[in-house]
C-alpha positions as MATLAB code, in Angstrom:
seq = 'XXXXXXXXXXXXXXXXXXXXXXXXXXXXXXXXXXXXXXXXXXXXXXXXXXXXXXXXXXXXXXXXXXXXXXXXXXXXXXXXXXXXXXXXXXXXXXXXXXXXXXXXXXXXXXXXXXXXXXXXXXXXXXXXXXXXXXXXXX';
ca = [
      71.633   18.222  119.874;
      68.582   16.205  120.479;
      69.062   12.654  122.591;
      69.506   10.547  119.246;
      72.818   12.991  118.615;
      73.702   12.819  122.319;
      74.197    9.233  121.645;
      76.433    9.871  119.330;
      78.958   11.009  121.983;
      77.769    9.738  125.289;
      77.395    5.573  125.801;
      74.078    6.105  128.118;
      71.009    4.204  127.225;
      67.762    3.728  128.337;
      66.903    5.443  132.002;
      70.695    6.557  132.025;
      70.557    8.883  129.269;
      69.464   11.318  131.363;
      69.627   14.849  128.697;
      66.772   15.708  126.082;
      68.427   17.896  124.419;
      72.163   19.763  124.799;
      74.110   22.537  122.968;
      77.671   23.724  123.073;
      77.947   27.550  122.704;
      81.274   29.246  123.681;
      83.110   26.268  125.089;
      80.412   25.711  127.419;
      77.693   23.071  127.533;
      73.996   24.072  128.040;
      71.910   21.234  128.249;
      67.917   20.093  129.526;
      66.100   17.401  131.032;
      63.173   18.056  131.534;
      61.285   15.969  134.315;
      58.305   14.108  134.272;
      57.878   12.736  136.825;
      58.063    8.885  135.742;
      61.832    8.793  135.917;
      62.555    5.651  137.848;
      64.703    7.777  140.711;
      61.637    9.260  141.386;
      59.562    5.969  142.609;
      60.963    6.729  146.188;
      62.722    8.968  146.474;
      60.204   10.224  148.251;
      56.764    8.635  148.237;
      54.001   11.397  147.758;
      57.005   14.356  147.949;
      58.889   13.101  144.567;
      62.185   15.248  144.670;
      65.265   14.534  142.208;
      68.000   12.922  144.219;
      71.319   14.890  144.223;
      73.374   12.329  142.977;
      71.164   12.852  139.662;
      71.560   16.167  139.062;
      75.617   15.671  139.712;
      74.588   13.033  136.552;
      72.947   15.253  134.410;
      75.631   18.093  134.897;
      78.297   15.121  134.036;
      76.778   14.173  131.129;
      76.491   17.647  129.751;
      80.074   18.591  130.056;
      80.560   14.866  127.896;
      79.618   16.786  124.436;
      82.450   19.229  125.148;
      84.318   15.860  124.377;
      82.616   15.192  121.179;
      85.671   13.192  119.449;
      87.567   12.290  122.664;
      84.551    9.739  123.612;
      84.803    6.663  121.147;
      83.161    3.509  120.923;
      85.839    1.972  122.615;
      86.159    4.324  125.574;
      83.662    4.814  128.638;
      83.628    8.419  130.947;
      83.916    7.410  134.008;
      83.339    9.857  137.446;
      86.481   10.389  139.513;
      85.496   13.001  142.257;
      83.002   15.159  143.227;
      84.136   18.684  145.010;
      82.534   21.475  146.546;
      78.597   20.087  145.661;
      76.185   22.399  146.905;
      72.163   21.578  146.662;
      70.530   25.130  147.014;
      66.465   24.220  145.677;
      65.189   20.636  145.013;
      64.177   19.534  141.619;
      60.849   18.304  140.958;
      58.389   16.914  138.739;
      57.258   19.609  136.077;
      60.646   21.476  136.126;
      62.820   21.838  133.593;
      66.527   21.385  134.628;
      68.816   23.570  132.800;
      72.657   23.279  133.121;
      75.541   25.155  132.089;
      78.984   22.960  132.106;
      82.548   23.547  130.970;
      85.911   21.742  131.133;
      88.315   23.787  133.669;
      91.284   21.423  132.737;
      92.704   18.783  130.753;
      95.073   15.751  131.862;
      94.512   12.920  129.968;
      92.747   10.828  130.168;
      91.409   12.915  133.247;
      88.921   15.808  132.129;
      88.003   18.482  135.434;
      85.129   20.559  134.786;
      82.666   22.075  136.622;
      78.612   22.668  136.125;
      75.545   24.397  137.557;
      71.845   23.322  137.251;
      68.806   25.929  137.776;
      65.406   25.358  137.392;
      63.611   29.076  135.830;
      66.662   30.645  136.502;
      67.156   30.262  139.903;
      70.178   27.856  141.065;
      69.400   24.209  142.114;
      72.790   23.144  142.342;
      76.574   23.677  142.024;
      80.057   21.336  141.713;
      83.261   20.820  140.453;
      83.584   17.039  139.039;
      86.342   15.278  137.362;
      86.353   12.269  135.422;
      88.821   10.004  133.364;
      88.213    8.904  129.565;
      89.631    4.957  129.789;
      89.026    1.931  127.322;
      86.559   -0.283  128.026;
];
């Protein structure tokens, strides 16, 4: 899926849309972002060291497990994050990379969704968590 199919499922715009392109093979999600190094989290976070703050990469991971939900998302419905468990940050992300991510859903209790997600950058791992979040009308 390229970003004008992503919005088809996910409600991110603008600097929030944070995937260029995403694919769901075997139940799991394998998306990419790659980055610039314009994003706007990048400004200063940190001046002349840009690194990708965690919190993004726990974003992009979220938003690749959404297409597993392709159908479940609807217009009047928003994915909202409920927890964050057992995040681990192994190699920063930086300008010129290309974040890769694997995802899947681990369980199912509506409207909660648990799933968990890794990110690597040319292989190697970047980062690691298990993340829930709930499906709710807007």
């Amino acid at each position: 899926m390229n970003k004008e199919e992503i919005k088809k499922i996910l409600p991110h715009r603008d600097n929030m849309l944070l995937l260029d392109e995403v694919e769901l093979i075997d139940g799991k999600a394998h998306g990419k972002k790659k980055i610039t190094g314009d994003e706007f989290f990048l400004k200063g976070h940190f001046p002349n060291h840009p690194v990708v703050p965690g919190v993004i990469l726990c974003e992009i991971l979220a938003q690749s497990v959404c297409v597993c939900l392709d159908g479940v998302i609807k217009d009047n419905t928003l994915p909202f994050f409920t927890g964050l468990d057992k995040v681990k940050f192994r190699t920063p992300v930086v300008p010129g990379d290309l974040f890769e991510t694997e995802c899947e859903i681990t369980k199912i209790r509506e409207p909660f969704y648990f799933a968990k997600g890794k990110g690597y950058v040319n292989g190697k791992l970047c980062v690691s968590a298990e993340f829930s979040f709930a499906v709710t009308s807007k």
